Each structure stands twice: as C-alpha cells, then as structure tokens.
GROMACS .gro file of N, CA and C in nm:
model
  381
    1UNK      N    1   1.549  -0.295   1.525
    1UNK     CA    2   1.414  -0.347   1.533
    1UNK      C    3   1.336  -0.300   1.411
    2UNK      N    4   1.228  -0.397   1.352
    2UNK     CA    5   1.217  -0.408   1.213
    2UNK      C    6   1.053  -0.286   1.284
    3UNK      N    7   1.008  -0.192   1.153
    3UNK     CA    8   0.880  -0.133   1.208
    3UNK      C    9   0.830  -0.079   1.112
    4UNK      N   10   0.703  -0.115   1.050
    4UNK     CA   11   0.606  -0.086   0.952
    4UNK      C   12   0.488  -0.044   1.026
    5UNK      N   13   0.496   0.099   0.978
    5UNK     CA   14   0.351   0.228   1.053
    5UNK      C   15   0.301   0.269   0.957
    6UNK      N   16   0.144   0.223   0.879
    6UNK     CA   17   0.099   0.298   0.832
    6UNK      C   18  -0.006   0.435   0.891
    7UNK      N   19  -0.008   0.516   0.838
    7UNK     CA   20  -0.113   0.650   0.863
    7UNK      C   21  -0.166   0.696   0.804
    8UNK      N   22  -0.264   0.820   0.790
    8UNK     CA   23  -0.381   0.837   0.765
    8UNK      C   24  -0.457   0.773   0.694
    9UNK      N   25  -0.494   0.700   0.765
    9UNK     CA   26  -0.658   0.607   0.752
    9UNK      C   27  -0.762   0.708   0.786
   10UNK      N   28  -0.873   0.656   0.770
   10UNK     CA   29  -1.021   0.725   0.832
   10UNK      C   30  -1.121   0.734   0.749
   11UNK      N   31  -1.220   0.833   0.767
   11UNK     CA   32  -1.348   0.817   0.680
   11UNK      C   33  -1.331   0.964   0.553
   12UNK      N   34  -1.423   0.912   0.485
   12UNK     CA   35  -1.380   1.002   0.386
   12UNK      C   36  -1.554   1.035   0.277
   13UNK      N   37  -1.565   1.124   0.236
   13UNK     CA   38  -1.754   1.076   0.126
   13UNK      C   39  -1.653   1.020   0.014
   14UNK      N   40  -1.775   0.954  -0.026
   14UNK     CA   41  -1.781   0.920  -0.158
   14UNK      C   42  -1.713   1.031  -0.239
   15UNK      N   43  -1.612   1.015  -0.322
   15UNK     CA   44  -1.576   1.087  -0.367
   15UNK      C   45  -1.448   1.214  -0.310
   16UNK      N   46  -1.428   1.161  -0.230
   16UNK     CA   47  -1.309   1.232  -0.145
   16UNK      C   48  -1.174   1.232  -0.143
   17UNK      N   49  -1.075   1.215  -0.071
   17UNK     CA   50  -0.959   1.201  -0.137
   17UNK      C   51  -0.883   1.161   0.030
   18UNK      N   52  -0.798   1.078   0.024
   18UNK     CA   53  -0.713   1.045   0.178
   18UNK      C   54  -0.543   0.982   0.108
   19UNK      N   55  -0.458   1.042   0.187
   19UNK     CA   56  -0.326   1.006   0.162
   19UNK      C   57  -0.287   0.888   0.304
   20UNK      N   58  -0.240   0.786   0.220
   20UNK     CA   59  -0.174   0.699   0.325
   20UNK      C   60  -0.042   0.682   0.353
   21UNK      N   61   0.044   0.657   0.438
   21UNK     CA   62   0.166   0.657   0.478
   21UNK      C   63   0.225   0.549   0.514
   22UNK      N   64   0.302   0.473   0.454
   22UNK     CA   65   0.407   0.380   0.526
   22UNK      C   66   0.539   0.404   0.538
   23UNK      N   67   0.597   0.439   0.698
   23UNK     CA   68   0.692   0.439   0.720
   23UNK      C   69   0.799   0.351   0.802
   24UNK      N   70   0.901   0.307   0.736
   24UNK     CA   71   0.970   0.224   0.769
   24UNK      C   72   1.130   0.200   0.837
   25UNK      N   73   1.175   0.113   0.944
   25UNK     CA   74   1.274   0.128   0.990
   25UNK      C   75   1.312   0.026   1.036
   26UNK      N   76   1.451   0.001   1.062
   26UNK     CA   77   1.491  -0.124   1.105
   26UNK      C   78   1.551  -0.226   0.976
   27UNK      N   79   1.569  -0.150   0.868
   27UNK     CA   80   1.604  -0.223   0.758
   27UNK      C   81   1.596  -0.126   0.614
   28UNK      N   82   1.685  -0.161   0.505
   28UNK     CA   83   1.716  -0.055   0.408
   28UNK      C   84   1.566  -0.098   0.291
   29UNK      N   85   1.483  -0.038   0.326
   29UNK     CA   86   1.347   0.007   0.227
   29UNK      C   87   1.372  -0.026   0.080
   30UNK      N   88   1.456   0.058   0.064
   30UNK     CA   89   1.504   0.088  -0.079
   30UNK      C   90   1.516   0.002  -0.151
   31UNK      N   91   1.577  -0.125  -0.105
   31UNK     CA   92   1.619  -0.243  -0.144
   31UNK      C   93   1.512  -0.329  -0.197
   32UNK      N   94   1.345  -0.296  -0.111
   32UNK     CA   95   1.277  -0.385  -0.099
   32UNK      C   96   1.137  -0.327  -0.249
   33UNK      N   97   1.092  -0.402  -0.275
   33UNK     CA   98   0.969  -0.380  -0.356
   33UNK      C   99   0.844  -0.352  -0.259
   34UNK      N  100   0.768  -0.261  -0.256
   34UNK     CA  101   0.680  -0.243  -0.140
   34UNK      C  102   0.564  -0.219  -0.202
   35UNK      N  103   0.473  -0.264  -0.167
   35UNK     CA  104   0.312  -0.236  -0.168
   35UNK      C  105   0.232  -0.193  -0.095
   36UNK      N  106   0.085  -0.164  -0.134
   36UNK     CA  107  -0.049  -0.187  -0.025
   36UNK      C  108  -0.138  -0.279  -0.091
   37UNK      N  109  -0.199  -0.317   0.029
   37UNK     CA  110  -0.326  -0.410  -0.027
   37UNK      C  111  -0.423  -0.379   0.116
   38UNK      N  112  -0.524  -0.477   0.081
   38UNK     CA  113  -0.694  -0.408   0.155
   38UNK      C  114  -0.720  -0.576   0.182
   39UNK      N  115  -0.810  -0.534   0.278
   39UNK     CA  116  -0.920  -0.654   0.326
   39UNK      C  117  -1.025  -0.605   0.381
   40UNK      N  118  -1.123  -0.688   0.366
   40UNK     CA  119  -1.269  -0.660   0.421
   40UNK      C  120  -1.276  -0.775   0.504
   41UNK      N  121  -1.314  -0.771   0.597
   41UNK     CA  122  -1.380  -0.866   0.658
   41UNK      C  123  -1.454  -1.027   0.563
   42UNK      N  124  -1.427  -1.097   0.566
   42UNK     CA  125  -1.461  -1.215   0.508
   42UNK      C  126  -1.426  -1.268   0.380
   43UNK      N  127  -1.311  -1.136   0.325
   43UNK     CA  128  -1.263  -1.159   0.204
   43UNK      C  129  -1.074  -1.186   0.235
   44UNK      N  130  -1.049  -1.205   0.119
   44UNK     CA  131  -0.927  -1.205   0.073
   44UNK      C  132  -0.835  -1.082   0.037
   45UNK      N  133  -0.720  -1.124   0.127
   45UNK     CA  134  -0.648  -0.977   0.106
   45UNK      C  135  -0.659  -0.941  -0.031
   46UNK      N  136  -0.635  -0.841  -0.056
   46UNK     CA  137  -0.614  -0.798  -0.206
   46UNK      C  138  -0.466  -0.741  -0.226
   47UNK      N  139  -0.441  -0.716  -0.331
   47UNK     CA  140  -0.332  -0.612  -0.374
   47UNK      C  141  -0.382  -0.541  -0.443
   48UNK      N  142  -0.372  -0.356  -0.412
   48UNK     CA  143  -0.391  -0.251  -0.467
   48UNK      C  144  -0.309  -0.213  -0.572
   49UNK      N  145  -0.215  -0.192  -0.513
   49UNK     CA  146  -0.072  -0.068  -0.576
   49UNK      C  147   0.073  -0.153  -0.544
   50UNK      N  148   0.162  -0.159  -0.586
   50UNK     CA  149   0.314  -0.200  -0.583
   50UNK      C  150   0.379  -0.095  -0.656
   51UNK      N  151   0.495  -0.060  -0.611
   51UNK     CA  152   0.666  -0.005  -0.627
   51UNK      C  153   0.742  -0.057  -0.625
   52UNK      N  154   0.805  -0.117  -0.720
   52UNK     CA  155   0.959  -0.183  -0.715
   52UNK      C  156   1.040  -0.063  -0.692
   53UNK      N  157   1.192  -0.123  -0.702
   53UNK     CA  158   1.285  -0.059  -0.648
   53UNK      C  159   1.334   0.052  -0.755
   54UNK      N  160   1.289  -0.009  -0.907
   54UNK     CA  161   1.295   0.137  -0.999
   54UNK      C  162   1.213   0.223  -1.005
   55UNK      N  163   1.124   0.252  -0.931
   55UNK     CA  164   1.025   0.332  -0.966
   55UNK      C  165   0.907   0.251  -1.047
   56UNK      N  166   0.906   0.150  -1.074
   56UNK     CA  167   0.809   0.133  -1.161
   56UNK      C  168   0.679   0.096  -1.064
   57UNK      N  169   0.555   0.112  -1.112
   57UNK     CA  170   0.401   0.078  -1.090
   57UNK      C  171   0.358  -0.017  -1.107
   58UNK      N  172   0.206  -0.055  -1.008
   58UNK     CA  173   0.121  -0.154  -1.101
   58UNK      C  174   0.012  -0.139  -0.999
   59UNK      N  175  -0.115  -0.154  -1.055
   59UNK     CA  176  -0.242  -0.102  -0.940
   59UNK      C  177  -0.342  -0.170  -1.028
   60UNK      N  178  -0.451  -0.201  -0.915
   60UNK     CA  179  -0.533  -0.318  -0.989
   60UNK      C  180  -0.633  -0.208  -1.034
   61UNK      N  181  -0.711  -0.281  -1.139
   61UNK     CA  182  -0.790  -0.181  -1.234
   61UNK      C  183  -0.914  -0.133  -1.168
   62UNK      N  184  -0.951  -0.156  -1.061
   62UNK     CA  185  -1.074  -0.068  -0.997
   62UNK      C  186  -1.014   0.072  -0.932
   63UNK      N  187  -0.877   0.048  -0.960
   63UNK     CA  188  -0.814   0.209  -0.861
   63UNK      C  189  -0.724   0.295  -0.977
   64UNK      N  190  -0.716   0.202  -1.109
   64UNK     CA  191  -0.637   0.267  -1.192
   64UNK      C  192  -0.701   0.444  -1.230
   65UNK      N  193  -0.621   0.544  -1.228
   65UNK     CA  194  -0.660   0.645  -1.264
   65UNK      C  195  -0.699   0.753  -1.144
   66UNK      N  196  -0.759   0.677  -1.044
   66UNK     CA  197  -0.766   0.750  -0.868
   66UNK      C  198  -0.666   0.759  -0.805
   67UNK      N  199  -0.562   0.617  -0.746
   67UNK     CA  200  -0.480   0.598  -0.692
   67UNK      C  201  -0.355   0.615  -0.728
   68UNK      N  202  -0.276   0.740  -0.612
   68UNK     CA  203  -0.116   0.672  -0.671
   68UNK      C  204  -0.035   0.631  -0.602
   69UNK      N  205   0.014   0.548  -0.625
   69UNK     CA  206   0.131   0.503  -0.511
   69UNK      C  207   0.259   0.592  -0.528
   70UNK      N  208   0.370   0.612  -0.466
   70UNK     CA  209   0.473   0.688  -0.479
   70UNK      C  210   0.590   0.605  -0.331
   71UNK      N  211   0.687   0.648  -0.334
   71UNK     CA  212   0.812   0.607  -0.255
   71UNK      C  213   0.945   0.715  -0.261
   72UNK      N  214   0.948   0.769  -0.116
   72UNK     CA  215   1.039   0.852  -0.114
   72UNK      C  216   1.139   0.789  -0.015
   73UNK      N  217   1.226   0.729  -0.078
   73UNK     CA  218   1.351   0.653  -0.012
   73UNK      C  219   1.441   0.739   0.080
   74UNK      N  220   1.436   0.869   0.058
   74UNK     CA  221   1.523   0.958   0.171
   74UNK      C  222   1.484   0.939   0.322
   75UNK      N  223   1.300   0.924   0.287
   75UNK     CA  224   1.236   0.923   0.413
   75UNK      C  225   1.178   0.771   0.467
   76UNK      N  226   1.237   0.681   0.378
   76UNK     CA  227   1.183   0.558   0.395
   76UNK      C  228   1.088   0.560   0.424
   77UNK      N  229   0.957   0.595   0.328
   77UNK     CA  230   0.824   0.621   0.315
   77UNK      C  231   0.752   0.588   0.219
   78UNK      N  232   0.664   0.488   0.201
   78UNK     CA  233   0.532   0.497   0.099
   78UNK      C  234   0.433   0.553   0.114
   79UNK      N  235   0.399   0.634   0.025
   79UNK     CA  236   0.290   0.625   0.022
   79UNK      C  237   0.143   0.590  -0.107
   80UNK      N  238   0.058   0.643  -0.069
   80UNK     CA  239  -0.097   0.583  -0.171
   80UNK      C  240  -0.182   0.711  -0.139
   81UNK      N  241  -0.172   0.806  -0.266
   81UNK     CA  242  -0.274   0.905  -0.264
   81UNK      C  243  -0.426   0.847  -0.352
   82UNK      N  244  -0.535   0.904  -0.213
   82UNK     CA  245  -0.632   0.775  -0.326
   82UNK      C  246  -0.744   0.876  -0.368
   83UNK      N  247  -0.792   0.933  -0.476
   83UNK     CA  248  -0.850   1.001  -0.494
   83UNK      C  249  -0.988   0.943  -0.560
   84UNK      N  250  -1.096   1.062  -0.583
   84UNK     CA  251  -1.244   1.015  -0.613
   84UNK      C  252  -1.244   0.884  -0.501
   85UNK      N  253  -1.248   0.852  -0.410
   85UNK     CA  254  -1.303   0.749  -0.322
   85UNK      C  255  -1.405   0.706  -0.352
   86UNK      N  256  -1.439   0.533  -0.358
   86UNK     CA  257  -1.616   0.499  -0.352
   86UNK      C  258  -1.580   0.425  -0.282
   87UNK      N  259  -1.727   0.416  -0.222
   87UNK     CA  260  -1.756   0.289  -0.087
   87UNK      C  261  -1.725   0.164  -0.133
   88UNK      N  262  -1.674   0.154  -0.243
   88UNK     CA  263  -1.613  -0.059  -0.201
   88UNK      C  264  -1.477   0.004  -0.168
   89UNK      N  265  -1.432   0.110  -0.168
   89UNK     CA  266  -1.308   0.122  -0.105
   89UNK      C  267  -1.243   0.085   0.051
   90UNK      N  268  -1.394   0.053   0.117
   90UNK     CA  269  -1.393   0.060   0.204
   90UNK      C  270  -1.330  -0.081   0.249
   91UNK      N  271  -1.197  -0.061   0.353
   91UNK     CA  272  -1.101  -0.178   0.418
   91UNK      C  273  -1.011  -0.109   0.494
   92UNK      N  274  -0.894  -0.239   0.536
   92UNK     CA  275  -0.825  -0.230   0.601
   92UNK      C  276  -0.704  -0.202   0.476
   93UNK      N  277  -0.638  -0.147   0.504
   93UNK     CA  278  -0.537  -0.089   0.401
   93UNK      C  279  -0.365  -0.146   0.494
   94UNK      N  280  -0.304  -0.192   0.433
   94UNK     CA  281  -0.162  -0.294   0.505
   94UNK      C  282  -0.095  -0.255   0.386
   95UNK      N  283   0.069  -0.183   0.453
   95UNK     CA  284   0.168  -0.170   0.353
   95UNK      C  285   0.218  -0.344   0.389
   96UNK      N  286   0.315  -0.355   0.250
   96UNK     CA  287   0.457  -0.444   0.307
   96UNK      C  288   0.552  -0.423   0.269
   97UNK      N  289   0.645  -0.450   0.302
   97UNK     CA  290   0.818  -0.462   0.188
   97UNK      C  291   0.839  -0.625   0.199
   98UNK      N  292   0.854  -0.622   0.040
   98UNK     CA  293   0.925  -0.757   0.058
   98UNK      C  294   1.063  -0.733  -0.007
   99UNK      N  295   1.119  -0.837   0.005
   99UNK     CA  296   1.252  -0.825   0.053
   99UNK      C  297   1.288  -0.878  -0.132
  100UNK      N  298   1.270  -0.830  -0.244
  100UNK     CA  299   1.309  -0.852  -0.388
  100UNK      C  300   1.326  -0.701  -0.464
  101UNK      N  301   1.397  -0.674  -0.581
  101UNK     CA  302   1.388  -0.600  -0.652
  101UNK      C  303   1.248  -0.559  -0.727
  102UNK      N  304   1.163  -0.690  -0.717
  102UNK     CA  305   1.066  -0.679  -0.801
  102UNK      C  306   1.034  -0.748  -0.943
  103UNK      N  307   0.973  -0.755  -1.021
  103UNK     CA  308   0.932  -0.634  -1.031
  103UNK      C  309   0.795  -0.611  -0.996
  104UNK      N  310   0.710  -0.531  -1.021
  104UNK     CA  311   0.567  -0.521  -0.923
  104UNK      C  312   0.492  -0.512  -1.067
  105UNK      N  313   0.394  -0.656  -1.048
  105UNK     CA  314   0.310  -0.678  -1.139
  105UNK      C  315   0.165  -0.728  -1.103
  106UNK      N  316   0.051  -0.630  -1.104
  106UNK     CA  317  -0.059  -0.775  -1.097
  106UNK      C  318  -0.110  -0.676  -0.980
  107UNK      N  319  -0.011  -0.590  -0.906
  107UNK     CA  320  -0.087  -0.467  -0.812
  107UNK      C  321  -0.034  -0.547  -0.712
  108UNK      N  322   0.085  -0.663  -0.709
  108UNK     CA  323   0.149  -0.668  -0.654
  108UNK      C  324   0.300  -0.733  -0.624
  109UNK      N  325   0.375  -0.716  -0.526
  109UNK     CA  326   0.531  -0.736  -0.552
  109UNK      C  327   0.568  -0.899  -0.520
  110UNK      N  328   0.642  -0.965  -0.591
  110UNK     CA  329   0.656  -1.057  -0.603
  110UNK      C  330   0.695  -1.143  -0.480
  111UNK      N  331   0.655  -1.287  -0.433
  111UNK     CA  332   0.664  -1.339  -0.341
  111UNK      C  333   0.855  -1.302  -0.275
  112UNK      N  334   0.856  -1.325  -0.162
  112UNK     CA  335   1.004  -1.329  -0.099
  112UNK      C  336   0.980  -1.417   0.027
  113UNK      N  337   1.123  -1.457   0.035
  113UNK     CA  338   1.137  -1.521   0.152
  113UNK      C  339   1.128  -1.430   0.318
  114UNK      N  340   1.172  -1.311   0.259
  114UNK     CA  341   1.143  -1.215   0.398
  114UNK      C  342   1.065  -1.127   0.357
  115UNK      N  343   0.966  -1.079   0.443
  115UNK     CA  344   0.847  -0.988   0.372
  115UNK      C  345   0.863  -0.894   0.559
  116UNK      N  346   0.801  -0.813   0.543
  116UNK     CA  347   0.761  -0.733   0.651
  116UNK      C  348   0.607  -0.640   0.622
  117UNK      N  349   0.502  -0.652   0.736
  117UNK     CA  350   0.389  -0.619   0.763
  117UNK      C  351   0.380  -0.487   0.825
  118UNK      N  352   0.288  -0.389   0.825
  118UNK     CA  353   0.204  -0.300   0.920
  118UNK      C  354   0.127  -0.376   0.945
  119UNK      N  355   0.008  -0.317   1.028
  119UNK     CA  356  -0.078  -0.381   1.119
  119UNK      C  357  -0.194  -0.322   1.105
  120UNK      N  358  -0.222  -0.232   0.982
  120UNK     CA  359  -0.290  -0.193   0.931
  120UNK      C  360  -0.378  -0.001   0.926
  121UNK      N  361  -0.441   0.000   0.848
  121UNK     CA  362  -0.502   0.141   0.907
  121UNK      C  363  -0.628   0.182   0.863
  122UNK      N  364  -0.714   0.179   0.865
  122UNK     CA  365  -0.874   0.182   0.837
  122UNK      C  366  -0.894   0.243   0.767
  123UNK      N  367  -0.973   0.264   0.615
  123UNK     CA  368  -1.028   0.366   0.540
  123UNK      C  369  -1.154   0.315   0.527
  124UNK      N  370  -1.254   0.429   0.513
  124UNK     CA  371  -1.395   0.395   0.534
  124UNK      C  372  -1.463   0.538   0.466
  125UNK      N  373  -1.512   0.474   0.345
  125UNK     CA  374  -1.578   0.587   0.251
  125UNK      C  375  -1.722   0.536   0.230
  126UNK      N  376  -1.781   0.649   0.274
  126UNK     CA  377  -1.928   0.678   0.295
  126UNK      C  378  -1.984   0.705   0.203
  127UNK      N  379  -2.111   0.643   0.100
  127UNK     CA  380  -2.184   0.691   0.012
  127UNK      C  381  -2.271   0.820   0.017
   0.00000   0.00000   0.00000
C-alpha cells in the first residue's frame, strides 16, 4: 500500500525556522524525483523545492537561500528545512514522488504518468 506522510507543519514568527518531513512507503522512493509545493486557498499550487534522483536541486526564487530540500533514501524521507520564515509563506505544504529520474527544474519535477500525493501539512508564519 502506496503512503505519503508529511510532518511538522505549524506556526512559526516571522522569521523562524520549521523542518518538514515526507515519508514514504509502498514503493522504491529512490527511483522517483520528489518535491514540495504550497497552496493558499484561491491560488494555484505552486512548486517550492524538487530532488531528482542524483541529488540535484531546484527551488523557486522567493525561498532561494532560506529553504533546503534534502532526501535520505535509507529512510525513504524528504525533507524541506525552511529557514528566516515570512508570512507569504504561509500554506498548505504537499510532498510528491513522481515516478521519473528527473531532472528537477523550475522548483519542480517533471510531469509522470504515476505521481503519488500527501494530503498535506499546514505552515503558518505570523508577522
């Protein structure tokens, strides 16, 4: 059974710092190019951060320099350390894996025919 859990979401000041977690099972991670992306209410998902399967990066330029994404394949885990926080940070934060090598461009991983979702996890930074 396929299962995407992200964790620690929550509130944070302006200027704070929160680590997020996606952990995954039911299928080999490693294989897949994985991201996060955000939504607000009435907008369009976004893409934050992407990891292809070499290690390589890509994060959209309002997070460049705060945010890092990272992937520890032992633990079939992403994560997104997001540092200095500001309030447009504020969303719903959704890992995925999609099912390609990659590569991860644009802050995010390239379309696939099989993708897999979390269900999200709240970050909410307070001015």
């Amino acid at each position: 059974q396929v299962q995407v859990v992200e964790a620690g979401g929550g509130s944070a000041p302006s200027g704070g710092s929160l680590r997020l977690s996606c952990t995954t099972s039911g299928f080999t991670s490693s294989t897949y190019c994985m991201g996060w992306l955000r939504q607000v209410p009435g907008k369009r998902r976004e893409g934050v951060a992407a990891v292809d399967i070499d290690g390589n990066t890509s994060y959209r330029d309002s997070v460049k320099g705060r945010f890092t994404i990272s992937r520890d394949n032992a633990k079939n885990t992403m994560y997104l350390q997001m540092d200095n926080l500001k309030p447009e940070d504020t969303a719903m934060y959704y890992c995925a894996a999609m099912r390609t090598p990659g590569p991860a461009t644009g802050a995010v991983c390239p379309p696939a025919s099989t993708a897999y979702w979390g269900r999200g996890t709240q970050v909410t930074v307070s001015s």
